[in-house]
PDB file of C-alpha atoms in Angstrom:
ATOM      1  CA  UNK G   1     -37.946  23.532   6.883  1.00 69.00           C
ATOM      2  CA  UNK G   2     -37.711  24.469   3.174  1.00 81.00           C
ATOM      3  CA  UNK G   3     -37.976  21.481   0.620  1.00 88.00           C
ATOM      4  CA  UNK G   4     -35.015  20.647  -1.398  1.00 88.00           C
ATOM      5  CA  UNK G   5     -35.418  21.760  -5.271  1.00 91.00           C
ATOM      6  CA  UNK G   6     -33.549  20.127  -8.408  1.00 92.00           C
ATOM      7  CA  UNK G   7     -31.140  22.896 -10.170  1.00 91.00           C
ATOM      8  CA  UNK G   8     -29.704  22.667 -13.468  1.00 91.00           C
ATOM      9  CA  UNK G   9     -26.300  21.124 -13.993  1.00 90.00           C
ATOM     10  CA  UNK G  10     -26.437  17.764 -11.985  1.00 94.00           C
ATOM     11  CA  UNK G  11     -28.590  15.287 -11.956  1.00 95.00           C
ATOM     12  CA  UNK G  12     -27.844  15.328  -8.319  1.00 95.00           C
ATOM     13  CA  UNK G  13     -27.583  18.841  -7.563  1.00 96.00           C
ATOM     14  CA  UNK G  14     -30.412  20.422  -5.586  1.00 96.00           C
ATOM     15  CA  UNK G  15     -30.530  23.901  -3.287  1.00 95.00           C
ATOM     16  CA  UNK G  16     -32.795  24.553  -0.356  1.00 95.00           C
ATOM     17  CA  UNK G  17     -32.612  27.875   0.495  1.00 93.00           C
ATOM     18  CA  UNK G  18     -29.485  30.005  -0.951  1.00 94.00           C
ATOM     19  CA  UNK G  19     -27.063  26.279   0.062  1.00 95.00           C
ATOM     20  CA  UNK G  20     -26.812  23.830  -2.696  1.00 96.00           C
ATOM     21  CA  UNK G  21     -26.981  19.981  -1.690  1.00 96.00           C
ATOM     22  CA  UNK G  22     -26.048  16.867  -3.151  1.00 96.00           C
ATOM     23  CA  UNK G  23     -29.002  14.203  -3.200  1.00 96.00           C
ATOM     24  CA  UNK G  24     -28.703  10.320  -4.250  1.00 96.00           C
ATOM     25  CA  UNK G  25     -31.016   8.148  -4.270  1.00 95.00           C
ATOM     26  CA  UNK G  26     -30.106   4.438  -3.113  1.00 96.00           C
ATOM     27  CA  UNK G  27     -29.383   2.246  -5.489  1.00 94.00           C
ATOM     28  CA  UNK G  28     -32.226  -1.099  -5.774  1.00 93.00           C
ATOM     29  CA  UNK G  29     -29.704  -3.585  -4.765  1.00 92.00           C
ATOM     30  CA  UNK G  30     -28.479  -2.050  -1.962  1.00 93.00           C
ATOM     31  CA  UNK G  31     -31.464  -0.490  -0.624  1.00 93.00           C
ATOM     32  CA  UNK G  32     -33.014  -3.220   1.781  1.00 92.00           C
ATOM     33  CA  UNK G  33     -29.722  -3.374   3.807  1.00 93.00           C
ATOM     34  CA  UNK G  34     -28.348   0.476   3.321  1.00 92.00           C
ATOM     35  CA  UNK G  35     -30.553   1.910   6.406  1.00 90.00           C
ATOM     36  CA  UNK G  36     -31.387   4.895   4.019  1.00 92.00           C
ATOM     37  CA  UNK G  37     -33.981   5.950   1.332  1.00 91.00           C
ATOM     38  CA  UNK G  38     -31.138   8.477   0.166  1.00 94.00           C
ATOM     39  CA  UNK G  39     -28.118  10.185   1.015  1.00 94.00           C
ATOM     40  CA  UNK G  40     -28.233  14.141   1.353  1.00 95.00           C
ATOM     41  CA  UNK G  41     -25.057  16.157   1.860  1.00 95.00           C
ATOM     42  CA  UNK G  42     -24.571  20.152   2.193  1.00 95.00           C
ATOM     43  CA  UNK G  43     -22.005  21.292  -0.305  1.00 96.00           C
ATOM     44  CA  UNK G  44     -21.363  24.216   1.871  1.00 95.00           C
ATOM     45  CA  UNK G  45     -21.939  26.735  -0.915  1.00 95.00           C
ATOM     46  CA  UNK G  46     -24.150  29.354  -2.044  1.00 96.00           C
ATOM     47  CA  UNK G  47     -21.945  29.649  -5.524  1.00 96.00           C
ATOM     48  CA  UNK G  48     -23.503  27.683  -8.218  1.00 95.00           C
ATOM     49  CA  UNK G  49     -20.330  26.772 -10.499  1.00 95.00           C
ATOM     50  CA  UNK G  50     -18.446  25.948  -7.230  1.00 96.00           C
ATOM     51  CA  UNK G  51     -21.640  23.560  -6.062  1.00 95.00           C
ATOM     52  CA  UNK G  52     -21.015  22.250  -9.389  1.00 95.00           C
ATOM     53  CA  UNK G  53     -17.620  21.231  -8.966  1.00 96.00           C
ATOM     54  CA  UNK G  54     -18.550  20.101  -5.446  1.00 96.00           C
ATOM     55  CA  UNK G  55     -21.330  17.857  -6.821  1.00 96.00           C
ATOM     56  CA  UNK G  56     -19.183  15.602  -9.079  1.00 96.00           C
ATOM     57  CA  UNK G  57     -17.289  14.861  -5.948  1.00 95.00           C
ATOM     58  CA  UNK G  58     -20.099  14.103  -3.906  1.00 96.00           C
ATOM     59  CA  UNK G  59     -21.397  12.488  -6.210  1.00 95.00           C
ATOM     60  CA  UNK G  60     -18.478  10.076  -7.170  1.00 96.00           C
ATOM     61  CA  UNK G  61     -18.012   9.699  -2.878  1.00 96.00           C
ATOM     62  CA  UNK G  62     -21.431   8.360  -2.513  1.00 96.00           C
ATOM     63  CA  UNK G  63     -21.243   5.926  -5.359  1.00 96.00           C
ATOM     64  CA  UNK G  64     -17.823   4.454  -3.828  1.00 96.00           C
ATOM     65  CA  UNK G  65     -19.869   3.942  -0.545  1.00 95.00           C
ATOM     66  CA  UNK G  66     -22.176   2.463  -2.163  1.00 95.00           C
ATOM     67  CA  UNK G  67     -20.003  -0.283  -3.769  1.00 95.00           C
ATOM     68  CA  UNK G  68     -18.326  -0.665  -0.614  1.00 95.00           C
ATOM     69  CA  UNK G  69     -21.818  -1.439   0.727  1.00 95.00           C
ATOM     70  CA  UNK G  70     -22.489  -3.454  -1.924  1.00 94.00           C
ATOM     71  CA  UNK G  71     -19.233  -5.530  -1.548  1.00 92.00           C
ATOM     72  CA  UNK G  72     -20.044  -5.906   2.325  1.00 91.00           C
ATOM     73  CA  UNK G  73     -23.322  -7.511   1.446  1.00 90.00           C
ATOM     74  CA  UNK G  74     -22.147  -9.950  -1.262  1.00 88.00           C
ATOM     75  CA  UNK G  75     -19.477 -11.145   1.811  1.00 86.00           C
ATOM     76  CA  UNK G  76     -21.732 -11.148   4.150  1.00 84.00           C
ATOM     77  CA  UNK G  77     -24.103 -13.505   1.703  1.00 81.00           C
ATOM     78  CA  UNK G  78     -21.487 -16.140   0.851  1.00 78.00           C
ATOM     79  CA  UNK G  79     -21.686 -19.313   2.348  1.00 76.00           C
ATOM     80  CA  UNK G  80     -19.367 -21.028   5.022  1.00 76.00           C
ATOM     81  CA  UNK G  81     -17.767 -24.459   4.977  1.00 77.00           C
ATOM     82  CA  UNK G  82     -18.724 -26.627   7.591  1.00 82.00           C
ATOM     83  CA  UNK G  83     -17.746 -29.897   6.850  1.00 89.00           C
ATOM     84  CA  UNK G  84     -14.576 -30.381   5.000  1.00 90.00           C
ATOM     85  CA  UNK G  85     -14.863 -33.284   2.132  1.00 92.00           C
ATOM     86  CA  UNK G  86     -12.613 -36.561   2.248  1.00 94.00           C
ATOM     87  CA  UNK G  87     -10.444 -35.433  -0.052  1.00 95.00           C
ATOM     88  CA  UNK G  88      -9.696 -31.863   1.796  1.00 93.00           C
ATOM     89  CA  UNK G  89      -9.261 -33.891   4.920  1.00 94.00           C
ATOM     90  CA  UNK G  90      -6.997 -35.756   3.384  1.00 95.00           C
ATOM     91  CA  UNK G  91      -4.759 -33.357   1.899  1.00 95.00           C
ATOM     92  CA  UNK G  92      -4.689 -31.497   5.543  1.00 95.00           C
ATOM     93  CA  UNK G  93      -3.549 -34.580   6.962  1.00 96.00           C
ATOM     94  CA  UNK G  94      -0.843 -35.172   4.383  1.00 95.00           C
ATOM     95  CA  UNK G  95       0.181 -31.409   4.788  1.00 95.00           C
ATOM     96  CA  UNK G  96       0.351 -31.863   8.284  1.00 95.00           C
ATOM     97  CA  UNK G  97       2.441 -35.399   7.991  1.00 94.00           C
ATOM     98  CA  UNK G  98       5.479 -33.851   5.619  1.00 94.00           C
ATOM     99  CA  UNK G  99       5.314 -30.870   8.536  1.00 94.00           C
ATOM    100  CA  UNK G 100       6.067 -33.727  11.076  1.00 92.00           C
ATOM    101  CA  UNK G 101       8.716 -35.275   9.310  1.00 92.00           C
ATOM    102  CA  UNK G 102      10.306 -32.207   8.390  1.00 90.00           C
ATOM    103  CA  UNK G 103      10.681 -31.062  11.960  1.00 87.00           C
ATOM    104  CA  UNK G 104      11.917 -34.570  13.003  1.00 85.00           C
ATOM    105  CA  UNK G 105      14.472 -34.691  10.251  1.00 84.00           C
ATOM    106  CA  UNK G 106      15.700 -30.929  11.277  1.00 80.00           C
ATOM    107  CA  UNK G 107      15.731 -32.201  15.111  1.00 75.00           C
ATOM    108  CA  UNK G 108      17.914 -35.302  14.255  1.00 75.00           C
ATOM    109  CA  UNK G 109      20.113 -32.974  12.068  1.00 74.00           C
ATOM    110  CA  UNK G 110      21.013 -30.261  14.918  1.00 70.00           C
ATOM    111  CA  UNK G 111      19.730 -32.318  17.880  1.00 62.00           C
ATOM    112  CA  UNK G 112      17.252 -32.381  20.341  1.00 54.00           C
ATOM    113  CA  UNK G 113      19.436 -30.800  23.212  1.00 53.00           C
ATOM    114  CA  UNK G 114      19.583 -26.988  23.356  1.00 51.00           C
ATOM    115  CA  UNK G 115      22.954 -25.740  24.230  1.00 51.00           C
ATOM    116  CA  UNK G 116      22.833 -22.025  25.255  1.00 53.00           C
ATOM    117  CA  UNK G 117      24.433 -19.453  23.445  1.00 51.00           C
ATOM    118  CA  UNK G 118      27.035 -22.287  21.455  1.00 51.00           C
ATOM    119  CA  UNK G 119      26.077 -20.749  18.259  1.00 53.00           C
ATOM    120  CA  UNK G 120      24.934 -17.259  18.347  1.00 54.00           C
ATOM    121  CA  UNK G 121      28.930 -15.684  18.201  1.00 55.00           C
ATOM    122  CA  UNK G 122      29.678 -15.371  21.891  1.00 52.00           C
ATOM    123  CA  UNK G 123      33.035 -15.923  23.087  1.00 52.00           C
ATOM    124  CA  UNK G 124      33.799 -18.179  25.738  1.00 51.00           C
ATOM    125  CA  UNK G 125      36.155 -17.600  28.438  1.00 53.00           C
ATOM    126  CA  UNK G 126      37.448 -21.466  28.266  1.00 55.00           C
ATOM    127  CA  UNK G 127      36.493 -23.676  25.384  1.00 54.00           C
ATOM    128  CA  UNK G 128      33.266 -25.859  25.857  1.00 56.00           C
ATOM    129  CA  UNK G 129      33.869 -29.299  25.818  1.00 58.00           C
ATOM    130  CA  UNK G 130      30.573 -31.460  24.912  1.00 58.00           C
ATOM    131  CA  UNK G 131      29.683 -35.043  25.328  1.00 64.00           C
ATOM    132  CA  UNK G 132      28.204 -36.465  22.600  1.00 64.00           C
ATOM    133  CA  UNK G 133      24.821 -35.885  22.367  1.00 65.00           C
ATOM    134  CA  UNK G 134      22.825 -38.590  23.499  1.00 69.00           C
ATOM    135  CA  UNK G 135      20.055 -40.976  21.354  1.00 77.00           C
ATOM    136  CA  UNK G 136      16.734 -40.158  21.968  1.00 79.00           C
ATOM    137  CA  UNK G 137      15.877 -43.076  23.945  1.00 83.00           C
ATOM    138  CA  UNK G 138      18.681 -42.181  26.407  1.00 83.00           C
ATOM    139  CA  UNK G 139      17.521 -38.509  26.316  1.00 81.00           C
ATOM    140  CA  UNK G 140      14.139 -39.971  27.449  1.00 85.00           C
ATOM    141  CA  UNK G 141      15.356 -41.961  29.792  1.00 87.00           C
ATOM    142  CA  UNK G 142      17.362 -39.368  31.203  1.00 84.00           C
ATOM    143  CA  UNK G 143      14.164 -36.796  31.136  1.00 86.00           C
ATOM    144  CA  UNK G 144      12.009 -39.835  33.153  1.00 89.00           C
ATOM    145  CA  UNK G 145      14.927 -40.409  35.624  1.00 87.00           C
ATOM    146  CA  UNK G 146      14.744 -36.884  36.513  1.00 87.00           C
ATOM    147  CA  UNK G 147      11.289 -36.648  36.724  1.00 88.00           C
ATOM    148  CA  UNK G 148      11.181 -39.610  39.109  1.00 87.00           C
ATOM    149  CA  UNK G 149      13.684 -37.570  41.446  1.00 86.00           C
ATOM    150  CA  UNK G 150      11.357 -34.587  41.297  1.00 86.00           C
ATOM    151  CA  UNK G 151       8.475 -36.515  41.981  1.00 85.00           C
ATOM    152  CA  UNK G 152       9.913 -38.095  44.872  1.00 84.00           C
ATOM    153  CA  UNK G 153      11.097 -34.699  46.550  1.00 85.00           C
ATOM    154  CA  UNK G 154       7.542 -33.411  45.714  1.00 81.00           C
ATOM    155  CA  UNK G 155       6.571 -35.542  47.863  1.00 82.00           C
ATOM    156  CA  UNK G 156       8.803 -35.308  50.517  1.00 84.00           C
ATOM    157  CA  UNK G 157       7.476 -31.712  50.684  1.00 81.00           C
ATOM    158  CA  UNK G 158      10.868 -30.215  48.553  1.00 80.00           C
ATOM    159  CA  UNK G 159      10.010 -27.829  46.400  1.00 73.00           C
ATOM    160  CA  UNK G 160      11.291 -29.031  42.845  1.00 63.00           C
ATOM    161  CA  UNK G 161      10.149 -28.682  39.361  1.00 52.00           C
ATOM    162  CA  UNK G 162       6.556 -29.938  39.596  1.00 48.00           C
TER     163      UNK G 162
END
């Protein structure tokens, strides 16, 4: 195989045979985790202007993979948090809190009962008549009464909600 020679009008431009090539060395900072010594790309050209023109687009290629190489390895070396500090945790906690309250506040504003299709525009054949909605201690105690039922057909060997 013929030995790549330097030509005149790139510092990366070189020709083995009658086909130019574009060679780049690695950069130093790059080159202990790149897997190369150098990148080496046909230009597909025996023309020398047009392997000039092709060089200075090689060339700018190879230097944007080589900062996105470089980026990759300055991510890859930044360090991970593994504990979180008091005052993280208690920010988190505090974030977490307000979410709380604001979902309870928007559940005692609309209710914790989910009436189907009330408010999404449908039109009812007769008008919907609704008790009040109960407190939430009689909605649990409702939820537990039923629950009681099911268990007790569950065991009874009726298939139920459990």
């Amino acid at each position: 195989m013929e030995k790549l020679v330097k030509v005149a009008g790139h510092p990366r431009l070189y020709k083995r045979g009658n086909i130019y090539y574009h060679r780049a060395a690695i950069p130093r900072d790059i080159a202990d985790t790149y897997g190369k010594a150098e990148e080496t790309r046909s230009l597909r050209t025996k023309d020398h202007a047009d392997a000039v023109r092709r060089v200075r687009i090689a060339a700018s290629e190879a230097d944007q993979s080589f900062d996105i190489h470089r980026t990759w390895v300055q991510s890859m070396s930044k360090s991970f948090v593994t504990e979180l500090s008091p005052e993280q945790l208690a920010t988190i906690k505090q974030v977490y809190f307000r979410h709380l309250l604001e979902e309870d506040e928007e559940t005692r504003v609309i209710g914790f009962e989910d009436f189907e299709n009330v408010d999404e525009g449908y039109v009812l054949a007769e008008p919907m008549q609704y008790d009040p909605r109960p407190t939430f201690e009689e909605h649990n105690d409702l939820v537990e009464g039923m629950l009681s039922l099911d268990r007790s057909d569950y065991a009874r060997g009726k298939p139920g909600v459990l």
